[in-house]
């Protein structure tokens, strides 16, 4: 039997390749801006709420809410009545325009399931998440919304709940989202991270970053 030297052992270790992130088994999906293109309506509702409440902001609003969140915006620049107005307006506008899933994603979700994988949703949105998903709810093992009252991302509480309940291997599990807080939540939970950055706002902050779901291979 050939004896392995220290050098050959280190060489073999360096040659070990991790499974490509698209080929993992478990995917935990953010909803807004990741699965469904809800941001244009969310941004319009935010602007209308700002007018109603006389709230001003000199920066790039679209970039700010991607970097942080609308809740953070309200906490820093407005108040609870503003946030209540925003949620009311956003609900009315989404029902009028009906949010749509991003191209290619329905096929991706079904393919994951057909190949023995699992999909989950982790959203800060209320039960409208389930309404918007419609028939696609069947490809998700569990859908977490604000109703469950888990700590908000980047706190990993909800991810750790899924990992524990479904006995997920963190090395085979991916948190998928469109904002730094999604990536941070995934890292805090010890899972892999995939950032959907369609407007190229962020650097290489995740294990993998894509601009379009057609890049899924």
XYZ file of N, CA and C in Angstrom:
651
model
N 0.850 -1.198 0.000
C 0.000 0.000 0.000
C 0.880 1.240 0.000
N 0.543 2.171 -0.876
C 1.341 3.376 -0.978
C 1.067 4.286 0.207
N 2.167 4.724 0.844
C 2.029 5.595 2.010
C 1.835 7.034 1.575
N 0.842 7.683 2.153
C 0.595 9.085 1.849
C 1.505 9.968 2.672
N 2.213 10.839 2.008
C 3.041 11.809 2.716
C 2.201 13.005 3.068
N 2.729 13.856 3.925
C 2.007 15.059 4.320
C 1.674 15.904 3.112
N 2.639 16.008 2.179
C 2.437 16.824 0.987
C 1.334 16.271 0.104
N 1.336 14.917 -0.086
C 0.318 14.326 -0.948
C -1.049 14.422 -0.314
N -1.125 14.322 1.027
C -2.402 14.441 1.726
C -2.987 15.822 1.531
N -2.159 16.866 1.671
C -2.622 18.234 1.494
C -3.042 18.482 0.057
N -2.317 17.839 -0.888
C -2.656 18.002 -2.302
C -4.022 17.397 -2.589
N -4.270 16.175 -2.041
C -5.557 15.522 -2.256
C -6.686 16.337 -1.658
N -6.443 16.929 -0.476
C -7.456 17.737 0.187
C -7.808 18.953 -0.653
N -6.784 19.556 -1.268
C -7.025 20.752 -2.075
C -7.775 20.440 -3.348
N -7.719 19.151 -3.781
C -8.388 18.761 -5.016
C -9.857 18.413 -4.809
N -10.289 18.329 -3.550
C -11.685 18.021 -3.268
C -12.553 19.193 -3.706
N -13.567 18.932 -4.504
C -14.435 19.978 -5.022
C -15.825 19.855 -4.423
N -16.353 20.984 -3.992
C -17.705 20.998 -3.457
C -18.713 20.876 -4.584
N -19.872 20.311 -4.282
C -20.954 20.202 -5.261
C -21.370 21.607 -5.693
N -21.528 21.874 -7.010
C -21.977 23.196 -7.462
C -23.251 23.613 -6.749
N -23.360 24.894 -6.459
C -24.455 25.376 -5.629
C -25.823 25.085 -6.248
N -25.921 25.078 -7.579
C -27.199 24.797 -8.229
C -27.604 23.332 -8.082
N -26.657 22.474 -7.694
C -26.924 21.045 -7.588
C -27.144 20.596 -6.144
N -27.292 21.533 -5.246
C -27.538 21.169 -3.853
C -28.951 20.618 -3.688
N -29.264 20.135 -2.496
C -30.537 19.430 -2.288
C -31.658 20.304 -1.742
N -31.305 21.297 -0.941
C -32.320 22.073 -0.230
C -32.153 23.566 -0.509
N -33.254 24.207 -0.910
C -33.199 25.630 -1.245
C -34.261 26.390 -0.453
N -33.812 27.381 0.300
C -34.695 28.233 1.085
C -34.779 29.574 0.371
N -35.959 29.879 -0.160
C -36.128 31.023 -1.043
C -36.758 32.219 -0.334
N -36.140 33.385 -0.488
C -36.810 34.631 -0.161
C -37.914 34.827 -1.204
N -38.907 35.659 -0.901
C -40.020 35.843 -1.840
C -39.889 37.124 -2.671
N -40.000 38.275 -2.015
C -39.995 39.559 -2.744
C -38.644 39.834 -3.390
N -38.659 40.050 -4.693
C -37.434 40.372 -5.402
C -36.549 39.180 -5.695
N -36.974 37.988 -5.256
C -36.224 36.766 -5.518
C -37.066 35.801 -6.342
N -38.197 35.379 -5.785
C -39.128 34.534 -6.533
C -40.046 35.369 -7.432
N -40.604 36.428 -6.848
C -41.564 37.270 -7.572
C -41.040 38.695 -7.708
N -41.321 39.299 -8.861
C -40.863 40.664 -9.123
C -41.859 41.671 -8.546
N -41.851 41.787 -7.235
C -42.799 42.665 -6.535
C -42.251 44.058 -6.277
N -40.976 44.280 -6.532
C -40.353 45.540 -6.143
C -40.888 46.786 -6.847
N -41.212 46.744 -8.142
C -41.764 47.954 -8.759
C -43.009 48.476 -8.051
N -43.917 47.577 -7.673
C -45.133 47.998 -6.964
C -44.805 48.419 -5.535
N -43.895 47.706 -4.881
C -43.489 48.088 -3.527
C -42.899 49.490 -3.515
N -42.099 49.799 -4.512
C -41.476 51.121 -4.602
C -42.522 52.202 -4.835
N -43.515 51.922 -5.678
C -44.585 52.886 -5.926
C -45.404 53.117 -4.665
N -45.718 52.061 -3.931
C -46.460 52.200 -2.678
C -45.668 53.011 -1.661
N -44.367 52.796 -1.642
C -43.507 53.536 -0.716
C -43.517 55.032 -1.043
N -43.438 55.349 -2.316
C -43.452 56.757 -2.729
C -44.786 57.417 -2.383
N -45.884 56.697 -2.584
C -47.197 57.250 -2.245
C -47.341 57.458 -0.737
N -46.819 56.525 0.048
C -46.865 56.666 1.507
C -46.016 57.852 1.958
N -44.924 58.085 1.286
C -44.061 59.221 1.613
C -44.789 60.541 1.357
N -45.529 60.600 0.262
C -46.293 61.822 -0.048
C -47.379 62.044 1.003
N -48.099 60.982 1.346
C -49.174 61.086 2.337
C -48.669 61.546 3.699
N -47.473 61.091 4.058
C -46.939 61.373 5.384
C -45.866 62.459 5.389
N -45.670 63.088 4.214
C -44.697 64.182 4.095
C -43.297 63.744 4.551
N -42.900 62.578 4.061
C -41.571 62.037 4.362
C -40.669 62.276 3.162
N -39.501 62.823 3.386
C -38.558 63.090 2.295
C -37.326 62.210 2.436
N -36.710 61.919 1.299
C -35.490 61.117 1.273
C -34.686 61.541 0.059
N -33.427 61.912 0.259
C -32.620 62.466 -0.832
C -31.824 61.416 -1.596
N -31.724 60.212 -1.054
C -30.935 59.183 -1.721
C -31.727 58.423 -2.770
N -31.121 57.348 -3.267
C -31.762 56.469 -4.241
C -32.642 55.484 -3.469
N -33.943 55.686 -3.532
C -34.882 54.902 -2.732
C -34.824 53.416 -3.082
N -34.757 53.116 -4.374
C -34.731 51.713 -4.816
C -33.499 50.994 -4.283
N -32.368 51.661 -4.313
C -31.132 51.059 -3.817
C -31.186 50.897 -2.304
N -31.732 51.895 -1.623
C -31.792 51.837 -0.163
C -32.597 50.636 0.329
N -33.763 50.417 -0.253
C -34.599 49.320 0.251
C -34.021 47.959 -0.129
N -33.182 47.909 -1.170
C -32.484 46.665 -1.486
C -31.349 46.432 -0.494
N -30.646 47.505 -0.150
C -29.542 47.382 0.783
C -30.026 47.082 2.198
N -31.196 47.565 2.536
C -31.719 47.416 3.891
C -33.106 46.752 3.827
N -34.151 47.501 4.118
C -35.524 47.008 4.017
C -36.467 48.193 4.178
N -37.714 48.003 3.801
C -38.710 49.071 3.971
C -38.980 49.301 5.455
N -38.945 48.252 6.246
C -39.131 48.407 7.690
C -38.019 49.276 8.275
N -36.791 49.045 7.846
C -35.671 49.858 8.309
C -35.833 51.308 7.876
N -36.298 51.509 6.638
C -36.543 52.872 6.145
C -37.548 53.583 7.045
N -38.644 52.889 7.378
C -39.681 53.487 8.219
C -39.143 53.815 9.606
N -38.320 52.936 10.149
C -37.768 53.162 11.487
C -36.820 54.355 11.514
N -36.098 54.563 10.423
C -35.090 55.629 10.406
C -35.632 56.977 9.945
N -36.614 56.952 9.063
C -37.046 58.215 8.451
C -38.525 58.544 8.652
N -39.289 57.603 9.227
C -40.732 57.845 9.352
C -41.229 57.300 10.688
N -42.411 56.670 10.673
C -43.012 56.172 11.905
C -43.994 55.044 11.571
N -44.678 54.528 12.591
C -45.584 53.410 12.387
C -46.775 53.755 11.489
N -47.421 54.935 11.657
C -48.517 55.289 10.741
C -48.077 55.281 9.274
N -46.854 55.732 9.023
C -46.300 55.672 7.664
C -46.234 54.232 7.187
N -45.731 53.337 8.034
C -45.599 51.932 7.655
C -46.968 51.295 7.433
N -47.943 51.674 8.242
C -49.305 51.167 8.061
C -49.870 51.610 6.710
N -49.637 52.879 6.358
C -50.092 53.382 5.058
C -49.412 52.641 3.925
N -48.112 52.404 4.094
C -47.379 51.678 3.055
C -47.974 50.289 2.829
N -48.216 49.548 3.898
C -48.746 48.186 3.757
C -50.132 48.196 3.097
N -50.939 49.158 3.444
C -52.276 49.262 2.834
C -52.159 49.547 1.338
N -51.330 50.512 0.985
C -51.158 50.879 -0.421
C -50.523 49.743 -1.219
N -49.543 49.104 -0.630
C -48.854 48.014 -1.330
C -49.803 46.869 -1.619
N -50.657 46.542 -0.652
C -51.634 45.467 -0.838
C -52.615 45.815 -1.957
N -53.084 47.043 -1.958
C -54.033 47.482 -2.991
C -53.401 47.437 -4.379
N -52.162 47.902 -4.486
C -51.489 47.948 -5.787
C -51.118 46.554 -6.286
N -50.661 45.684 -5.386
C -50.304 44.330 -5.805
C -51.526 43.584 -6.326
N -52.682 43.796 -5.686
C -53.904 43.130 -6.147
C -54.319 43.652 -7.515
N -54.025 44.918 -7.769
C -54.384 45.509 -9.062
C -53.482 44.996 -10.183
N -52.181 44.891 -9.908
C -51.233 44.543 -10.969
C -50.802 43.076 -10.952
N -51.097 42.346 -9.886
C -50.791 40.926 -9.759
C -49.307 40.631 -10.004
N -48.552 40.422 -8.957
C -47.122 40.140 -9.111
C -46.887 38.851 -9.885
N -45.773 38.819 -10.596
C -45.453 37.659 -11.442
C -44.124 37.052 -11.015
N -44.051 35.745 -11.136
C -42.808 35.050 -10.850
C -41.794 35.392 -11.937
N -40.517 35.441 -11.566
C -39.474 35.724 -12.545
C -39.401 34.615 -13.590
N -39.065 34.971 -14.835
C -38.902 33.949 -15.878
C -37.897 32.888 -15.445
N -38.156 31.654 -15.853
C -37.315 30.470 -15.617
C -37.496 29.853 -14.225
N -38.018 30.619 -13.259
C -38.041 30.101 -11.898
C -39.028 28.959 -11.688
N -40.179 29.014 -12.327
C -41.142 27.919 -12.159
C -40.509 26.601 -12.587
N -39.813 26.620 -13.695
C -39.151 25.412 -14.187
C -38.052 24.959 -13.233
N -37.306 25.913 -12.680
C -36.232 25.594 -11.742
C -36.789 24.924 -10.489
N -37.859 25.493 -9.953
C -38.464 24.955 -8.732
C -38.969 23.529 -8.937
N -39.639 23.307 -10.067
C -40.159 21.972 -10.375
C -39.011 20.992 -10.569
N -37.955 21.436 -11.246
C -36.800 20.572 -11.492
C -36.136 20.147 -10.187
N -36.011 21.074 -9.246
C -35.422 20.738 -7.940
C -36.236 19.634 -7.278
N -37.543 19.797 -7.285
C -38.428 18.814 -6.660
C -38.360 17.469 -7.380
N -38.375 17.485 -8.704
C -38.355 16.237 -9.476
C -37.044 15.468 -9.304
N -35.976 16.191 -8.968
C -34.673 15.555 -8.781
C -34.396 15.206 -7.318
N -35.463 15.204 -6.515
C -35.333 14.771 -5.136
C -34.962 15.850 -4.145
N -34.916 17.098 -4.610
C -34.583 18.204 -3.718
C -35.814 18.765 -3.028
N -35.580 19.772 -2.191
C -36.674 20.399 -1.449
C -36.597 21.914 -1.563
N -37.763 22.534 -1.697
C -37.866 23.992 -1.720
C -38.633 24.477 -0.490
N -38.199 25.605 0.042
C -38.875 26.256 1.153
C -38.956 27.746 0.851
N -39.927 28.428 1.441
C -40.011 29.880 1.328
C -39.815 30.491 2.707
N -38.994 31.535 2.766
C -38.810 32.303 3.991
C -39.039 33.770 3.654
N -40.228 34.275 4.003
C -40.637 35.615 3.607
C -41.028 36.462 4.807
N -40.737 37.765 4.713
C -41.224 38.724 5.713
C -42.643 39.178 5.383
N -43.136 38.779 4.227
C -44.483 39.149 3.790
C -45.526 38.331 4.567
N -46.773 38.818 4.570
C -47.846 38.111 5.265
C -48.367 36.944 4.416
N -49.576 36.479 4.712
C -50.122 35.317 4.015
C -50.401 35.563 2.533
N -50.265 36.805 2.082
C -50.393 37.072 0.643
C -49.325 36.305 -0.133
N -48.236 35.940 0.545
C -47.198 35.103 -0.079
C -47.818 33.851 -0.684
N -48.654 33.180 0.087
C -49.292 31.939 -0.361
C -50.274 32.223 -1.492
N -51.008 33.322 -1.377
C -51.962 33.704 -2.422
C -51.254 33.939 -3.752
N -50.140 34.662 -3.716
C -49.425 34.974 -4.958
C -48.780 33.729 -5.574
N -48.321 32.812 -4.737
C -47.705 31.587 -5.256
C -48.716 30.713 -5.990
N -49.964 30.737 -5.551
C -51.008 29.965 -6.231
C -50.671 28.493 -6.307
N -50.748 27.937 -7.501
C -50.500 26.506 -7.685
C -49.060 26.120 -7.376
N -48.159 27.089 -7.376
C -46.754 26.787 -7.096
C -46.513 26.399 -5.642
N -47.500 26.590 -4.788
C -47.313 26.184 -3.391
C -46.991 24.691 -3.291
N -47.394 23.931 -4.290
C -47.186 22.475 -4.246
C -45.715 22.079 -4.357
N -44.858 22.985 -4.833
C -43.434 22.632 -4.971
C -42.628 23.046 -3.740
N -43.296 23.561 -2.715
C -42.603 23.967 -1.496
C -42.988 23.059 -0.331
N -41.986 22.619 0.400
C -42.210 21.753 1.566
C -42.857 22.542 2.700
N -42.410 23.772 2.891
C -43.014 24.647 3.897
C -42.826 26.104 3.479
N -43.823 26.927 3.788
C -43.791 28.356 3.461
C -43.886 29.143 4.760
N -42.829 29.864 5.075
C -42.797 30.679 6.287
C -43.112 32.124 5.920
N -44.091 32.713 6.595
C -44.463 34.109 6.388
C -44.355 34.850 7.724
N -44.753 36.107 7.721
C -44.700 36.893 8.949
C -45.643 36.344 10.017
N -46.596 35.526 9.604
C -47.565 34.966 10.553
C -46.892 34.116 11.627
N -45.781 33.454 11.261
C -45.091 32.595 12.222
C -44.300 33.374 13.273
N -44.094 34.652 13.046
C -43.435 35.531 14.029
C -41.997 35.134 14.357
N -41.288 34.561 13.403
C -39.856 34.336 13.607
C -39.140 35.684 13.575
N -37.963 35.738 14.177
C -37.137 36.940 14.104
C -36.809 37.226 12.643
N -36.770 38.485 12.286
C -36.519 38.871 10.903
C -35.066 38.619 10.516
N -34.865 38.316 9.243
C -33.496 38.214 8.732
C -32.792 39.561 8.958
N -31.524 39.572 9.275
C -30.544 38.475 9.156
C -30.468 37.503 10.333
N -31.374 37.611 11.284
C -31.419 36.603 12.339
C -31.687 35.245 11.688
N -30.924 34.206 12.041
C -31.056 32.901 11.369
C -32.143 32.001 11.950
N -32.965 32.517 12.867
C -33.914 31.677 13.595
C -34.781 30.818 12.678
N -35.375 31.419 11.657
C -36.281 30.671 10.783
C -35.532 29.613 9.969
N -34.335 29.931 9.519
C -33.533 28.965 8.764
C -33.161 27.787 9.659
N -32.740 28.082 10.861
C -32.362 27.021 11.799
C -33.563 26.144 12.156
N -34.743 26.760 12.209
C -35.972 25.987 12.434
C -36.178 24.972 11.310
N -36.017 25.407 10.060
C -36.182 24.494 8.925
C -35.115 23.406 8.923
N -33.880 23.793 9.197
C -32.782 22.822 9.245
C -33.068 21.745 10.280
N -33.554 22.162 11.444
C -33.840 21.214 12.522
C -35.070 20.351 12.215
N -36.153 20.975 11.777
C -37.409 20.250 11.558
C -37.290 19.210 10.455
N -36.578 19.554 9.366
C -36.500 18.655 8.215
C -35.159 17.937 8.115
N -34.349 18.050 9.171
C -33.061 17.357 9.226
C -32.211 17.669 7.985
N -32.114 18.946 7.672
C -31.347 19.376 6.512
C -29.859 19.419 6.834
N -29.062 18.961 5.917
C -27.609 19.077 6.040
C -27.229 20.494 5.608
N -26.670 21.320 6.504
C -26.327 22.696 6.125
C -25.414 22.783 4.899
N -24.548 21.783 4.728
C -23.637 21.787 3.581
C -24.375 21.562 2.267
N -25.607 21.044 2.342
C -26.412 20.790 1.147
C -27.618 21.730 1.063
N -27.575 22.811 1.826
C -28.696 23.739 1.923
C -28.264 25.133 1.511
N -29.122 25.815 0.741
C -28.788 27.136 0.205
C -29.876 28.142 0.560
N -29.478 29.272 1.116
C -30.385 30.409 1.297
C -30.289 31.266 0.052
N -31.430 31.490 -0.599
C -31.471 32.241 -1.857
C -32.213 33.554 -1.627
N -31.587 34.666 -1.954
C -32.236 35.953 -1.758
C -31.640 37.039 -2.634
N -32.210 38.234 -2.517
C -31.783 39.346 -3.373
C -31.141 40.482 -2.591
N -30.993 40.317 -1.275
C -30.450 41.405 -0.469
C -29.346 40.900 0.469
N -28.486 41.794 0.914
C -27.430 41.395 1.848
C -27.972 40.724 3.101
N -29.149 41.135 3.571
C -29.680 40.522 4.792
C -30.035 39.053 4.581
N -30.389 38.666 3.337
C -30.642 37.248 3.043
C -29.348 36.453 3.136
N -28.289 37.037 2.560
C -26.971 36.393 2.590
C -26.479 36.267 4.026
N -26.617 37.350 4.783
C -26.161 37.342 6.167
C -26.930 36.309 6.996
N -28.238 36.203 6.749
C -29.045 35.214 7.472
C -28.554 33.799 7.170
N -28.268 33.532 5.899
C -27.760 32.223 5.520
C -26.433 31.903 6.178
N -25.539 32.875 6.167
C -24.231 32.655 6.790
C -24.367 32.466 8.291
N -25.253 33.232 8.904
C -25.472 33.091 10.348
C -26.001 31.711 10.710
N -26.701 31.085 9.746
C -27.250 29.746 9.970
C -26.284 28.643 9.540
N -25.180 29.020 8.907
C -24.192 28.032 8.494
C -24.529 27.290 7.216
N -25.397 27.897 6.370
C -25.727 27.274 5.081
C -25.074 28.055 3.959
N -25.145 27.522 2.741
C -24.601 28.222 1.596
C -25.531 29.371 1.182
N -25.005 30.293 0.386
C -25.786 31.474 0.014
C -25.706 31.749 -1.486
N -26.863 32.119 -2.045
C -26.964 32.485 -3.455
C -27.671 33.831 -3.549
N -27.005 34.812 -4.159
C -27.552 36.160 -4.275
C -28.054 36.408 -5.695
N -29.328 36.795 -5.804
C -29.913 37.212 -7.078
C -29.789 38.732 -7.139
N -28.874 39.215 -7.977
C -28.537 40.645 -8.027
C -28.756 41.161 -9.448
N -30.024 41.326 -9.819
C -30.349 41.661 -11.208
C -29.865 43.039 -11.626
N -29.667 43.951 -10.686
C -29.196 45.297 -11.019
C -27.737 45.520 -10.651
N -27.056 44.449 -10.278
C -25.626 44.480 -9.952
C -25.306 45.575 -8.939
N -26.016 45.528 -7.830
C -25.822 46.519 -6.776
C -24.746 46.112 -5.778
N -24.451 44.812 -5.710
C -23.578 44.313 -4.653
C -22.380 43.556 -5.219
N -21.341 43.520 -4.433
C -20.146 42.793 -4.821
C -20.297 41.307 -4.542
N -19.167 40.593 -4.476
C -19.196 39.135 -4.243
C -19.426 38.803 -2.769
N -20.621 39.097 -2.286
C -20.903 38.920 -0.863
C -21.457 37.534 -0.533
N -21.837 36.771 -1.555
C -22.422 35.439 -1.342
C -21.515 34.364 -1.926
N -21.838 33.112 -1.650
C -21.060 32.016 -2.229
C -21.187 31.998 -3.747
N -22.352 32.440 -4.230
C -22.593 32.522 -5.664
C -23.522 33.695 -5.936
N -23.283 34.416 -7.023
C -24.135 35.539 -7.386
C -24.526 35.429 -8.848
N -25.816 35.676 -9.153
C -26.276 35.671 -10.535
C -27.131 36.907 -10.790
N -27.236 37.259 -12.071
C -28.010 38.433 -12.478
C -29.356 38.040 -13.065
N -29.411 36.846 -13.634
C -30.628 36.377 -14.305
C -30.813 34.898 -14.005
N -32.067 34.485 -13.818
C -32.293 33.083 -13.482
C -31.971 32.134 -14.631
N -31.759 32.672 -15.818
C -31.331 31.823 -16.938
C -29.913 31.296 -16.728
N -29.191 31.864 -15.752
C -27.840 31.411 -15.450
C -27.834 30.123 -14.632
N -29.005 29.697 -14.163
C -29.103 28.470 -13.371
C -28.736 27.275 -14.244
N -27.727 26.541 -13.848
C -27.258 25.414 -14.671
C -27.092 24.166 -13.820
